[in-house]
Structure formats: structure tokens, C-alpha cells
């Protein structure tokens, strides 16, 4: 979300006082009359695309899958009128809106995955460049935004009736939060870190003495590049020791958020190029394994981004090539070091999504430029699969391309059936559908990894029991019954638990995958089997809440079921 938006030919003097204070050097939008890009050649290994909805009326700038198999989507309230009307009689009345003070169109929607339908939702204040997390009871807590939304907390509780909607809490935050990052903690609280000119963190809900305060984080000052920043939407992961790994710009710390102290400083990423917004790369915590071990290892992977200077160069219409490197680090090592690898395709503004198999899908983005209004170029149509368990040099696999450019403000989330929902792309100040290089994109499509191909049907497990919405306790012995129509390789069966993410601006907050090793696999006759495993031992490994549980057989996952661990 680049920095507040200037209408074409609008001077800084015409902006509101708040917009003036947050404006960084900005060049007027450079409009082109047609799109000349072409999809990458399909020298790919696999996967397929399916257009689900040509338009849902809004651009999928933020997405979160909930445990009722519905995805909450929203963009921004001050874009002007969307293409999705609110129900009759509903209008948003906002005298501070810079685009449309009375707006009877929606800027949020609920997408029903099973029925492939959507409905409008009512959000009152500006959710632009905000963040979110899902609490242990399955409620989406969404924080911050722009202007009147900057200190708001918004609550969405999933329901089966389809009548639920947003509820807003005024002054739910201690500080303005715009481009901040959220993470769910072992005790169920949400930590909110950073944001534009906020070098601090806080907690939600405000139910304890700890949560009522604001905590300084000098690391965010140290990683702030003058007039560019490059440390917004920091990459945050809960480490297996209970501390938080916080990456901003080109380096990281391990933060004891309870005592507000840095317990470890990690080396600068090789090359020193920034990886956070607006030099937007993406990051994941790689699958956590061997959960019964005394010492559990944790690794972080950061891919793509834009080299130093890209943002200011792009403002001058010089679009530098995106970074081609991925950097991987074992954050639990006493003396950790980064290991660099080259992707098949350079990428900025990509989205990294953990698949049920433990592999990582890298999708969306461009091959040059940076995040920001009109500042990205050369869309990358082909996803890339990253196999973390393969050796260096053999981990990447290019996939079949989409035909839709997904640039700034694109998103991707894993669905229960193993597909990846992909949407968004709005690299403009408002909804622009023509006369621009990359028109605003309102469609939703799904990428089906090759494990969903029909040729693997005989290897694909189907979970028989327990049923979806099952409750688990920590360290509980878990028995899952499943069927496989073909021959079963018992030594190639595992369970994976995936925490659905809040995805925006190339970072999937709270994304987490745990591998539950098969302790015993039993043949129950014909095509039915059961696998026994042990649930994660604590909230440090798996914060309380809803997860998707999959049976994986020879890298072919079942459809997931919802489980709630606490």
C-alpha cells in the first residue's frame, strides 16, 4: 500500500493533514494504455489453474480462511465504489473518506469455498494495509488500517447461518497500526508489531496488565531506511523456545516479548538487500518435525524481494530486477548462518504458502520493480514449488502458469481440499479497470498442485474418522482412520497440521505446519487403515486454535479436517 494516495494531479497541499505527515516522495501514476506482458512459457512440471469467479466485486488484498470453510476477504474503504453492492438499505457514511463519503458498496466479502459463492460484508472504517490473526475460538481479530481505521480492532465470528458480519471496537489499539504484523501467542493473546512510524508492539485483548501497555522495539528503528523504510510488515514467527523471531529489512532478532529484551541477534542476510515492504519478499517458517525430541529445530526461509534502492529508482521509472535468491536459516542453532539458493525465477511481491505435504508454493508478483502504486513490472505467471527436504540445487520446481497478472496487493491461501486460493492485484490508488498497465483484478482462481491430479487417485488417502471439528488436547494420542484404494506404503504415511494464515502484502501471518510422525500404521482390512500419532505437546509448538489436519501418503495429501487444539 504504497503511501497515502494522491489523486492524479493532486498537490500535496490538497491532502489532509494526516496524509501530509505520512507522505513520502511520490511520483504521479504513470498510466499506460495497454498491457503488453505475456505469460511465461509452460516449461513447467505440474499443477493446474481454475477460474472460480471472474469477479467478486472487490480486490482480494487481505484473506483469511476460517474453520467454516469460508474465506474473509477485504481491500480498502477509500478506493471509491466497488463492484459489490451492500444489501438494500446499508450504506457506509464516513465524512472523513477521501473518495466517497456515502458508500453503498462493500469493501469486504465472505467467500464460501464449498458452494463457490460470495456475499458482501459491511466494514465501516478503513482496513487498508491492516493485519490479523485468528483466536483460539476461531474468531478473526483484525487490527489497524488507515485514517479512521488506524486504531480500530474488528471482530468477525464465523457462523453457519451466513448472517454474521464485522463488529468494530473503537480505540482497541494503543497505537496507530498501518503495515503492522500480528502473531497468535501460546496463551491465545495476539501480539501486534510495528507499522508505519511505530517502533513498538502491543497485545490484544486488553485483559491483562501486560496487554494494556505499549513496548518499545528499537530494532525497528535500526532497520528503518530513511524515506523508504523497508521494514514494514516484518516477518514474525513463534520459535520453539517461546520467543519470537522478528525479521525486518535484512536482519533478524529473537525477542523475549514478555521481558521486552532481545535474546539473540542473527547475522545480516548475505548481500544485505532488504526483503520487507516495500522491497517485498516473502517468508515462511518451514515445517516443524520430530516434535517429541528434546531439541526441536526450526528453520525460516525468505525468498525474493527487491535490491536496495529499488523503491526510489522505481519512482524515477527505473525498474530494477527483483531478487532471485532465497535465504534459509536454522534459527535454533547456537551459531546460525544463512544459506543462499537461487530460484528459477526472480520475484518481488510473491506469496509463499505451505502445502499439506510440507512443500512451499511461491506464487504471484513481478520480476522487477517494488511494491507500491504502479511500481511493479514484468508479472511472474509461473508458480514455483520449493521442496525443503531435497538437497541444495534440487529444491525448486517451476509449475504451470496462470494467465492473470497478480501484482501489488495479491494474496494466496491454502484451502481444506489442498488447493490454493489466489486473488487480488490492485496496484492503483483507486479501482482502475482500464487505461493502466495492470488493471484492478477482482477475480478469484485456484491453483491445484500436481498432488491433486487424477493419476494419484489410488494413492490419495480419505479420512474416515475422526470427523471435522474434532477437539484435541496437547500431547494427546491421536488415531486417524483412513482409506487408500491402492497399495499403501506404511513407511510413507504422516499427519500434518496446518494453521491457516492471515495473508496480505506477501506475508502469511500465523502460517505454521507441524509434522506428526506416524508411530504405528495398522491395516484394518481391505482398503482401510489407521495411523497413530501424538499431538503437539504445548502451545509453544502449536498455539491453541483451529488447524487443518491432513493424512499424507507418498506426498499425496488427503482432504483436510478441522481440529481444534487446546
PDB file of C-alpha atoms in Angstrom, residues 196-449:
ATOM      1  CA  UNK A 196       4.461   2.916   9.831  1.00  0.00           C
ATOM      2  CA  UNK A 197       6.377   5.049  12.330  1.00  0.00           C
ATOM      3  CA  UNK A 198       5.523   2.651  15.157  1.00  0.00           C
ATOM      4  CA  UNK A 199       8.724   1.200  16.574  1.00  0.00           C
ATOM      5  CA  UNK A 200       6.940  -0.766  19.261  1.00  0.00           C
ATOM      6  CA  UNK A 201       4.498  -3.587  19.935  1.00  0.00           C
ATOM      7  CA  UNK A 202       1.350  -4.240  21.954  1.00  0.00           C
ATOM      8  CA  UNK A 203      -1.093  -7.019  22.760  1.00  0.00           C
ATOM      9  CA  UNK A 204      -4.765  -7.733  22.236  1.00  0.00           C
ATOM     10  CA  UNK A 205      -7.156  -8.256  24.011  1.00  0.00           C
ATOM     11  CA  UNK A 206      -6.514  -5.652  26.714  1.00  0.00           C
ATOM     12  CA  UNK A 207      -7.445  -8.001  29.532  1.00  0.00           C
ATOM     13  CA  UNK A 208      -4.172  -8.071  31.463  1.00  0.00           C
ATOM     14  CA  UNK A 209      -1.658  -5.578  32.821  1.00  0.00           C
ATOM     15  CA  UNK A 210       0.769  -6.787  30.154  1.00  0.00           C
ATOM     16  CA  UNK A 211      -1.709  -6.099  27.357  1.00  0.00           C
ATOM     17  CA  UNK A 212      -2.545  -2.559  28.451  1.00  0.00           C
ATOM     18  CA  UNK A 213       0.938  -1.228  27.749  1.00  0.00           C
ATOM     19  CA  UNK A 214       2.993  -0.258  24.716  1.00  0.00           C
ATOM     20  CA  UNK A 215       6.507  -1.706  24.430  1.00  0.00           C
ATOM     21  CA  UNK A 216       9.411  -0.074  22.640  1.00  0.00           C
ATOM     22  CA  UNK A 217      11.257  -2.118  20.000  1.00  0.00           C
ATOM     23  CA  UNK A 218      14.461  -0.261  18.996  1.00  0.00           C
ATOM     24  CA  UNK A 219      15.194  -2.962  16.398  1.00  0.00           C
ATOM     25  CA  UNK A 220      12.522  -1.396  14.201  1.00  0.00           C
ATOM     26  CA  UNK A 221      14.308   1.964  14.416  1.00  0.00           C
ATOM     27  CA  UNK A 222      17.615   0.356  13.488  1.00  0.00           C
ATOM     28  CA  UNK A 223      16.130  -1.359  10.417  1.00  0.00           C
ATOM     29  CA  UNK A 224      14.316   1.716   9.101  1.00  0.00           C
ATOM     30  CA  UNK A 225      15.809   3.002   5.823  1.00  0.00           C
ATOM     31  CA  UNK A 226      15.318   6.796   5.613  1.00  0.00           C
ATOM     32  CA  UNK A 227      12.398   7.800   3.369  1.00  0.00           C
ATOM     33  CA  UNK A 228      11.930   4.199   2.197  1.00  0.00           C
ATOM     34  CA  UNK A 229      11.541   2.128   5.409  1.00  0.00           C
ATOM     35  CA  UNK A 230      11.962  -1.448   4.069  1.00  0.00           C
ATOM     36  CA  UNK A 231      10.929  -2.803   7.463  1.00  0.00           C
ATOM     37  CA  UNK A 232       7.134  -2.759   7.283  1.00  0.00           C
ATOM     38  CA  UNK A 233       5.093  -5.941   7.700  1.00  0.00           C
ATOM     39  CA  UNK A 234       8.076  -7.537   9.487  1.00  0.00           C
ATOM     40  CA  UNK A 235       8.284 -11.332   9.218  1.00  0.00           C
ATOM     41  CA  UNK A 236       7.389 -12.755  12.648  1.00  0.00           C
ATOM     42  CA  UNK A 237       7.379 -16.406  13.735  1.00  0.00           C
ATOM     43  CA  UNK A 238       6.923 -18.092  17.107  1.00  0.00           C
ATOM     44  CA  UNK A 239      10.096 -20.058  17.786  1.00  0.00           C
ATOM     45  CA  UNK A 240      10.062 -23.451  19.546  1.00  0.00           C
ATOM     46  CA  UNK A 241      11.549 -21.837  22.681  1.00  0.00           C
ATOM     47  CA  UNK A 242       8.579 -19.470  23.032  1.00  0.00           C
ATOM     48  CA  UNK A 243      10.409 -16.377  21.822  1.00  0.00           C
ATOM     49  CA  UNK A 244       9.599 -14.533  18.601  1.00  0.00           C
ATOM     50  CA  UNK A 245      11.813 -14.489  15.539  1.00  0.00           C
ATOM     51  CA  UNK A 246      11.425 -10.988  14.089  1.00  0.00           C
ATOM     52  CA  UNK A 247      12.925 -10.192  10.679  1.00  0.00           C
ATOM     53  CA  UNK A 248      12.909  -6.643   9.303  1.00  0.00           C
ATOM     54  CA  UNK A 249      14.748  -5.199   6.305  1.00  0.00           C
ATOM     55  CA  UNK A 250      17.776  -7.532   6.061  1.00  0.00           C
ATOM     56  CA  UNK A 251      18.321  -8.903   9.566  1.00  0.00           C
ATOM     57  CA  UNK A 252      16.576 -10.523  12.492  1.00  0.00           C
ATOM     58  CA  UNK A 253      16.409 -10.831  16.248  1.00  0.00           C
ATOM     59  CA  UNK A 254      14.948 -13.308  18.721  1.00  0.00           C
ATOM     60  CA  UNK A 255      12.629 -11.360  21.007  1.00  0.00           C
ATOM     61  CA  UNK A 256      11.511 -12.270  24.504  1.00  0.00           C
ATOM     62  CA  UNK A 257       8.266 -10.316  24.254  1.00  0.00           C
ATOM     63  CA  UNK A 258       7.347 -10.879  27.918  1.00  0.00           C
ATOM     64  CA  UNK A 259      10.545  -9.312  29.294  1.00  0.00           C
ATOM     65  CA  UNK A 260      10.913  -6.975  26.299  1.00  0.00           C
ATOM     66  CA  UNK A 261      14.501  -7.947  25.600  1.00  0.00           C
ATOM     67  CA  UNK A 262      16.462  -9.239  22.637  1.00  0.00           C
ATOM     68  CA  UNK A 263      17.894 -12.673  23.433  1.00  0.00           C
ATOM     69  CA  UNK A 264      19.706 -13.221  20.133  1.00  0.00           C
ATOM     70  CA  UNK A 265      20.806 -11.176  17.143  1.00  0.00           C
ATOM     71  CA  UNK A 266      21.057 -13.033  13.848  1.00  0.00           C
ATOM     72  CA  UNK A 267      23.574 -12.225  11.103  1.00  0.00           C
ATOM     73  CA  UNK A 268      22.601  -9.905   8.277  1.00  0.00           C
ATOM     74  CA  UNK A 269      21.242 -11.732   5.257  1.00  0.00           C
ATOM     75  CA  UNK A 270      24.036 -12.275   2.667  1.00  0.00           C
ATOM     76  CA  UNK A 271      24.201  -9.437   0.162  1.00  0.00           C
ATOM     77  CA  UNK A 272      22.465  -7.079   2.574  1.00  0.00           C
ATOM     78  CA  UNK A 273      19.460  -6.421   0.316  1.00  0.00           C
ATOM     79  CA  UNK A 274      16.149  -5.614   2.041  1.00  0.00           C
ATOM     80  CA  UNK A 275      13.361  -8.189   1.973  1.00  0.00           C
ATOM     81  CA  UNK A 276      10.454  -6.388   3.712  1.00  0.00           C
ATOM     82  CA  UNK A 277       7.919  -3.906   2.408  1.00  0.00           C
ATOM     83  CA  UNK A 278       8.281  -2.095   0.043  1.00  0.00           C
ATOM     84  CA  UNK A 279      11.200  -4.288  -1.105  1.00  0.00           C
ATOM     85  CA  UNK A 280       8.659  -7.021  -0.536  1.00  0.00           C
ATOM     86  CA  UNK A 281       9.928 -10.579  -0.384  1.00  0.00           C
ATOM     87  CA  UNK A 282       8.065 -13.352   1.416  1.00  0.00           C
ATOM     88  CA  UNK A 283       8.865 -15.724   4.265  1.00  0.00           C
ATOM     89  CA  UNK A 284       7.760 -18.969   5.909  1.00  0.00           C
ATOM     90  CA  UNK A 285       8.626 -20.961   8.987  1.00  0.00           C
ATOM     91  CA  UNK A 286       9.466 -24.339   7.476  1.00  0.00           C
ATOM     92  CA  UNK A 287       7.611 -27.430   8.788  1.00  0.00           C
ATOM     93  CA  UNK A 288       8.344 -28.350  12.396  1.00  0.00           C
ATOM     94  CA  UNK A 289       9.283 -32.022  12.781  1.00  0.00           C
ATOM     95  CA  UNK A 290      10.405 -34.522  15.420  1.00  0.00           C
ATOM     96  CA  UNK A 291       8.059 -32.889  17.909  1.00  0.00           C
ATOM     97  CA  UNK A 292       8.836 -35.403  20.658  1.00  0.00           C
ATOM     98  CA  UNK A 293      12.571 -34.645  20.551  1.00  0.00           C
ATOM     99  CA  UNK A 294      14.281 -32.825  23.395  1.00  0.00           C
ATOM    100  CA  UNK A 295      15.661 -30.250  20.982  1.00  0.00           C
ATOM    101  CA  UNK A 296      13.342 -29.329  18.105  1.00  0.00           C
ATOM    102  CA  UNK A 297      14.827 -27.497  15.145  1.00  0.00           C
ATOM    103  CA  UNK A 298      13.182 -24.539  13.439  1.00  0.00           C
ATOM    104  CA  UNK A 299      14.134 -23.016  10.094  1.00  0.00           C
ATOM    105  CA  UNK A 300      12.992 -19.863   8.315  1.00  0.00           C
ATOM    106  CA  UNK A 301      13.003 -19.394   4.541  1.00  0.00           C
ATOM    107  CA  UNK A 302      12.906 -15.922   2.942  1.00  0.00           C
ATOM    108  CA  UNK A 303      12.569 -15.639  -0.836  1.00  0.00           C
ATOM    109  CA  UNK A 304      12.715 -12.815  -3.338  1.00  0.00           C
ATOM    110  CA  UNK A 305      12.291  -9.099  -2.802  1.00  0.00           C
ATOM    111  CA  UNK A 306      13.879  -6.067  -4.385  1.00  0.00           C
ATOM    112  CA  UNK A 307      17.504  -4.881  -4.145  1.00  0.00           C
ATOM    113  CA  UNK A 308      18.454  -1.797  -2.170  1.00  0.00           C
ATOM    114  CA  UNK A 309      17.442   1.380  -3.962  1.00  0.00           C
ATOM    115  CA  UNK A 310      14.633  -0.244  -5.940  1.00  0.00           C
ATOM    116  CA  UNK A 311      11.873   1.893  -4.467  1.00  0.00           C
ATOM    117  CA  UNK A 312      13.476   5.253  -5.199  1.00  0.00           C
ATOM    118  CA  UNK A 313      14.597   4.027  -8.625  1.00  0.00           C
ATOM    119  CA  UNK A 314      11.056   2.920  -9.437  1.00  0.00           C
ATOM    120  CA  UNK A 315       9.742   6.361  -8.540  1.00  0.00           C
ATOM    121  CA  UNK A 316      12.020   7.612 -11.335  1.00  0.00           C
ATOM    122  CA  UNK A 317      10.579   4.948 -13.666  1.00  0.00           C
ATOM    123  CA  UNK A 318      13.668   2.742 -13.479  1.00  0.00           C
ATOM    124  CA  UNK A 319      12.602  -0.754 -12.531  1.00  0.00           C
ATOM    125  CA  UNK A 320      15.421  -2.851 -11.143  1.00  0.00           C
ATOM    126  CA  UNK A 321      15.374  -6.615 -11.499  1.00  0.00           C
ATOM    127  CA  UNK A 322      13.878  -8.398  -8.490  1.00  0.00           C
ATOM    128  CA  UNK A 323      15.981 -10.652  -6.290  1.00  0.00           C
ATOM    129  CA  UNK A 324      16.369 -14.261  -7.383  1.00  0.00           C
ATOM    130  CA  UNK A 325      17.700 -15.580  -4.103  1.00  0.00           C
ATOM    131  CA  UNK A 326      16.149 -17.441  -1.199  1.00  0.00           C
ATOM    132  CA  UNK A 327      17.886 -17.347   2.180  1.00  0.00           C
ATOM    133  CA  UNK A 328      17.399 -20.122   4.717  1.00  0.00           C
ATOM    134  CA  UNK A 329      18.495 -20.126   8.348  1.00  0.00           C
ATOM    135  CA  UNK A 330      18.179 -22.583  11.243  1.00  0.00           C
ATOM    136  CA  UNK A 331      17.020 -20.164  13.924  1.00  0.00           C
ATOM    137  CA  UNK A 332      17.516 -22.683  16.740  1.00  0.00           C
ATOM    138  CA  UNK A 333      21.245 -23.171  16.064  1.00  0.00           C
ATOM    139  CA  UNK A 334      23.665 -21.685  18.623  1.00  0.00           C
ATOM    140  CA  UNK A 335      25.590 -20.049  15.766  1.00  0.00           C
ATOM    141  CA  UNK A 336      23.139 -19.820  12.878  1.00  0.00           C
ATOM    142  CA  UNK A 337      24.147 -18.851   9.350  1.00  0.00           C
ATOM    143  CA  UNK A 338      22.155 -18.028   6.235  1.00  0.00           C
ATOM    144  CA  UNK A 339      22.350 -20.347   3.231  1.00  0.00           C
ATOM    145  CA  UNK A 340      21.530 -18.799  -0.152  1.00  0.00           C
ATOM    146  CA  UNK A 341      19.866 -20.564  -3.061  1.00  0.00           C
ATOM    147  CA  UNK A 342      18.719 -19.280  -6.461  1.00  0.00           C
ATOM    148  CA  UNK A 343      15.084 -19.563  -7.507  1.00  0.00           C
ATOM    149  CA  UNK A 344      14.289 -20.406 -11.143  1.00  0.00           C
ATOM    150  CA  UNK A 345      12.571 -17.010 -11.426  1.00  0.00           C
ATOM    151  CA  UNK A 346      13.326 -13.656  -9.803  1.00  0.00           C
ATOM    152  CA  UNK A 347      10.314 -12.381  -7.882  1.00  0.00           C
ATOM    153  CA  UNK A 348       9.143  -9.396  -5.843  1.00  0.00           C
ATOM    154  CA  UNK A 349       5.701  -9.313  -4.147  1.00  0.00           C
ATOM    155  CA  UNK A 350       5.430 -13.109  -4.232  1.00  0.00           C
ATOM    156  CA  UNK A 351       3.308 -15.129  -1.793  1.00  0.00           C
ATOM    157  CA  UNK A 352       4.680 -18.206  -0.036  1.00  0.00           C
ATOM    158  CA  UNK A 353       2.126 -20.812   1.020  1.00  0.00           C
ATOM    159  CA  UNK A 354       2.821 -24.004   2.972  1.00  0.00           C
ATOM    160  CA  UNK A 355       1.193 -27.015   1.337  1.00  0.00           C
ATOM    161  CA  UNK A 356      -0.065 -30.058   3.330  1.00  0.00           C
ATOM    162  CA  UNK A 357       2.964 -32.027   2.114  1.00  0.00           C
ATOM    163  CA  UNK A 358       5.367 -29.566   3.767  1.00  0.00           C
ATOM    164  CA  UNK A 359       6.453 -28.142   0.421  1.00  0.00           C
ATOM    165  CA  UNK A 360       6.202 -24.403  -0.216  1.00  0.00           C
ATOM    166  CA  UNK A 361       4.344 -22.801  -3.123  1.00  0.00           C
ATOM    167  CA  UNK A 362       5.699 -19.441  -4.318  1.00  0.00           C
ATOM    168  CA  UNK A 363       3.162 -17.573  -6.447  1.00  0.00           C
ATOM    169  CA  UNK A 364       2.206 -14.068  -7.704  1.00  0.00           C
ATOM    170  CA  UNK A 365       4.405 -10.993  -8.034  1.00  0.00           C
ATOM    171  CA  UNK A 366       6.661  -9.389 -10.615  1.00  0.00           C
ATOM    172  CA  UNK A 367      10.191  -9.781 -11.920  1.00  0.00           C
ATOM    173  CA  UNK A 368      11.143  -6.111 -11.483  1.00  0.00           C
ATOM    174  CA  UNK A 369      10.259  -3.010  -9.511  1.00  0.00           C
ATOM    175  CA  UNK A 370       8.895  -2.914  -5.976  1.00  0.00           C
ATOM    176  CA  UNK A 371       5.656  -2.805  -4.035  1.00  0.00           C
ATOM    177  CA  UNK A 372       3.767   0.470  -4.315  1.00  0.00           C
ATOM    178  CA  UNK A 373       1.385   2.213  -6.642  1.00  0.00           C
ATOM    179  CA  UNK A 374       2.402   1.477 -10.248  1.00  0.00           C
ATOM    180  CA  UNK A 375       5.912   0.424  -9.163  1.00  0.00           C
ATOM    181  CA  UNK A 376       5.955  -3.268 -10.169  1.00  0.00           C
ATOM    182  CA  UNK A 377       6.691  -4.658 -13.630  1.00  0.00           C
ATOM    183  CA  UNK A 378       7.015  -7.951 -15.534  1.00  0.00           C
ATOM    184  CA  UNK A 379       4.433 -10.215 -13.874  1.00  0.00           C
ATOM    185  CA  UNK A 380       5.635 -13.686 -12.963  1.00  0.00           C
ATOM    186  CA  UNK A 381       2.895 -16.065 -14.105  1.00  0.00           C
ATOM    187  CA  UNK A 382       4.524 -19.359 -13.134  1.00  0.00           C
ATOM    188  CA  UNK A 383       4.475 -20.537  -9.531  1.00  0.00           C
ATOM    189  CA  UNK A 384       7.494 -22.329  -8.133  1.00  0.00           C
ATOM    190  CA  UNK A 385       7.429 -25.297  -5.772  1.00  0.00           C
ATOM    191  CA  UNK A 386      10.130 -25.451  -3.093  1.00  0.00           C
ATOM    192  CA  UNK A 387      10.926 -28.839  -1.548  1.00  0.00           C
ATOM    193  CA  UNK A 388      12.689 -28.151   1.762  1.00  0.00           C
ATOM    194  CA  UNK A 389      13.735 -31.769   2.300  1.00  0.00           C
ATOM    195  CA  UNK A 390      15.582 -32.056  -1.009  1.00  0.00           C
ATOM    196  CA  UNK A 391      19.235 -31.176  -1.374  1.00  0.00           C
ATOM    197  CA  UNK A 392      20.540 -27.750  -2.328  1.00  0.00           C
ATOM    198  CA  UNK A 393      20.340 -27.441  -6.089  1.00  0.00           C
ATOM    199  CA  UNK A 394      17.302 -29.693  -6.462  1.00  0.00           C
ATOM    200  CA  UNK A 395      14.671 -27.993  -4.332  1.00  0.00           C
ATOM    201  CA  UNK A 396      12.861 -25.822  -6.907  1.00  0.00           C
ATOM    202  CA  UNK A 397      10.324 -26.916  -9.491  1.00  0.00           C
ATOM    203  CA  UNK A 398       8.569 -24.481 -11.843  1.00  0.00           C
ATOM    204  CA  UNK A 399       4.815 -25.022 -12.158  1.00  0.00           C
ATOM    205  CA  UNK A 400       2.291 -24.364 -14.911  1.00  0.00           C
ATOM    206  CA  UNK A 401       1.482 -20.665 -15.361  1.00  0.00           C
ATOM    207  CA  UNK A 402      -1.644 -18.655 -14.759  1.00  0.00           C
ATOM    208  CA  UNK A 403      -2.775 -16.119 -17.349  1.00  0.00           C
ATOM    209  CA  UNK A 404      -3.714 -13.376 -14.862  1.00  0.00           C
ATOM    210  CA  UNK A 405      -1.094 -10.840 -13.701  1.00  0.00           C
ATOM    211  CA  UNK A 406      -1.103 -10.769  -9.889  1.00  0.00           C
ATOM    212  CA  UNK A 407       0.994  -7.809  -8.854  1.00  0.00           C
ATOM    213  CA  UNK A 408       0.761  -5.440  -5.886  1.00  0.00           C
ATOM    214  CA  UNK A 409      -1.990  -6.403  -3.401  1.00  0.00           C
ATOM    215  CA  UNK A 410      -2.255 -10.065  -4.430  1.00  0.00           C
ATOM    216  CA  UNK A 411      -2.860 -12.913  -1.984  1.00  0.00           C
ATOM    217  CA  UNK A 412      -2.877 -16.712  -1.707  1.00  0.00           C
ATOM    218  CA  UNK A 413      -4.229 -19.065   0.986  1.00  0.00           C
ATOM    219  CA  UNK A 414      -4.393 -22.846   1.400  1.00  0.00           C
ATOM    220  CA  UNK A 415      -7.860 -24.429   1.319  1.00  0.00           C
ATOM    221  CA  UNK A 416      -9.034 -27.583   3.082  1.00  0.00           C
ATOM    222  CA  UNK A 417      -9.148 -29.593  -0.142  1.00  0.00           C
ATOM    223  CA  UNK A 418      -5.461 -28.871  -0.848  1.00  0.00           C
ATOM    224  CA  UNK A 419      -5.979 -26.187  -3.497  1.00  0.00           C
ATOM    225  CA  UNK A 420      -4.523 -22.709  -3.102  1.00  0.00           C
ATOM    226  CA  UNK A 421      -6.960 -19.815  -3.450  1.00  0.00           C
ATOM    227  CA  UNK A 422      -5.345 -16.918  -5.345  1.00  0.00           C
ATOM    228  CA  UNK A 423      -6.765 -13.427  -5.747  1.00  0.00           C
ATOM    229  CA  UNK A 424      -6.161  -9.711  -5.731  1.00  0.00           C
ATOM    230  CA  UNK A 425      -3.922  -7.273  -7.599  1.00  0.00           C
ATOM    231  CA  UNK A 426      -4.662  -3.587  -7.316  1.00  0.00           C
ATOM    232  CA  UNK A 427      -1.533  -1.528  -7.972  1.00  0.00           C
ATOM    233  CA  UNK A 428      -3.504   1.718  -8.246  1.00  0.00           C
ATOM    234  CA  UNK A 429      -4.772   4.481  -5.990  1.00  0.00           C
ATOM    235  CA  UNK A 430      -8.384   3.582  -6.807  1.00  0.00           C
ATOM    236  CA  UNK A 431     -10.270   0.849  -8.693  1.00  0.00           C
ATOM    237  CA  UNK A 432      -8.846   1.198 -12.208  1.00  0.00           C
ATOM    238  CA  UNK A 433     -10.149  -1.283 -14.775  1.00  0.00           C
ATOM    239  CA  UNK A 434      -8.790   0.312 -17.947  1.00  0.00           C
ATOM    240  CA  UNK A 435      -6.143   2.753 -19.134  1.00  0.00           C
ATOM    241  CA  UNK A 436      -3.494   1.283 -16.861  1.00  0.00           C
ATOM    242  CA  UNK A 437      -0.715  -1.238 -17.251  1.00  0.00           C
ATOM    243  CA  UNK A 438      -2.220  -3.742 -14.788  1.00  0.00           C
ATOM    244  CA  UNK A 439      -5.975  -3.272 -14.288  1.00  0.00           C
ATOM    245  CA  UNK A 440      -7.534  -3.863 -10.883  1.00  0.00           C
ATOM    246  CA  UNK A 441      -8.228  -7.589 -10.590  1.00  0.00           C
ATOM    247  CA  UNK A 442     -11.474  -8.749  -8.955  1.00  0.00           C
ATOM    248  CA  UNK A 443     -11.267 -12.433  -9.868  1.00  0.00           C
ATOM    249  CA  UNK A 444     -10.569 -15.492  -7.732  1.00  0.00           C
ATOM    250  CA  UNK A 445      -8.791 -18.548  -9.102  1.00  0.00           C
ATOM    251  CA  UNK A 446      -7.461 -21.759  -7.617  1.00  0.00           C
ATOM    252  CA  UNK A 447      -4.120 -23.416  -8.197  1.00  0.00           C
ATOM    253  CA  UNK A 448      -4.253 -27.185  -7.844  1.00  0.00           C
ATOM    254  CA  UNK A 449      -0.826 -28.662  -7.098  1.00  0.00           C
TER     255      UNK A 449
END
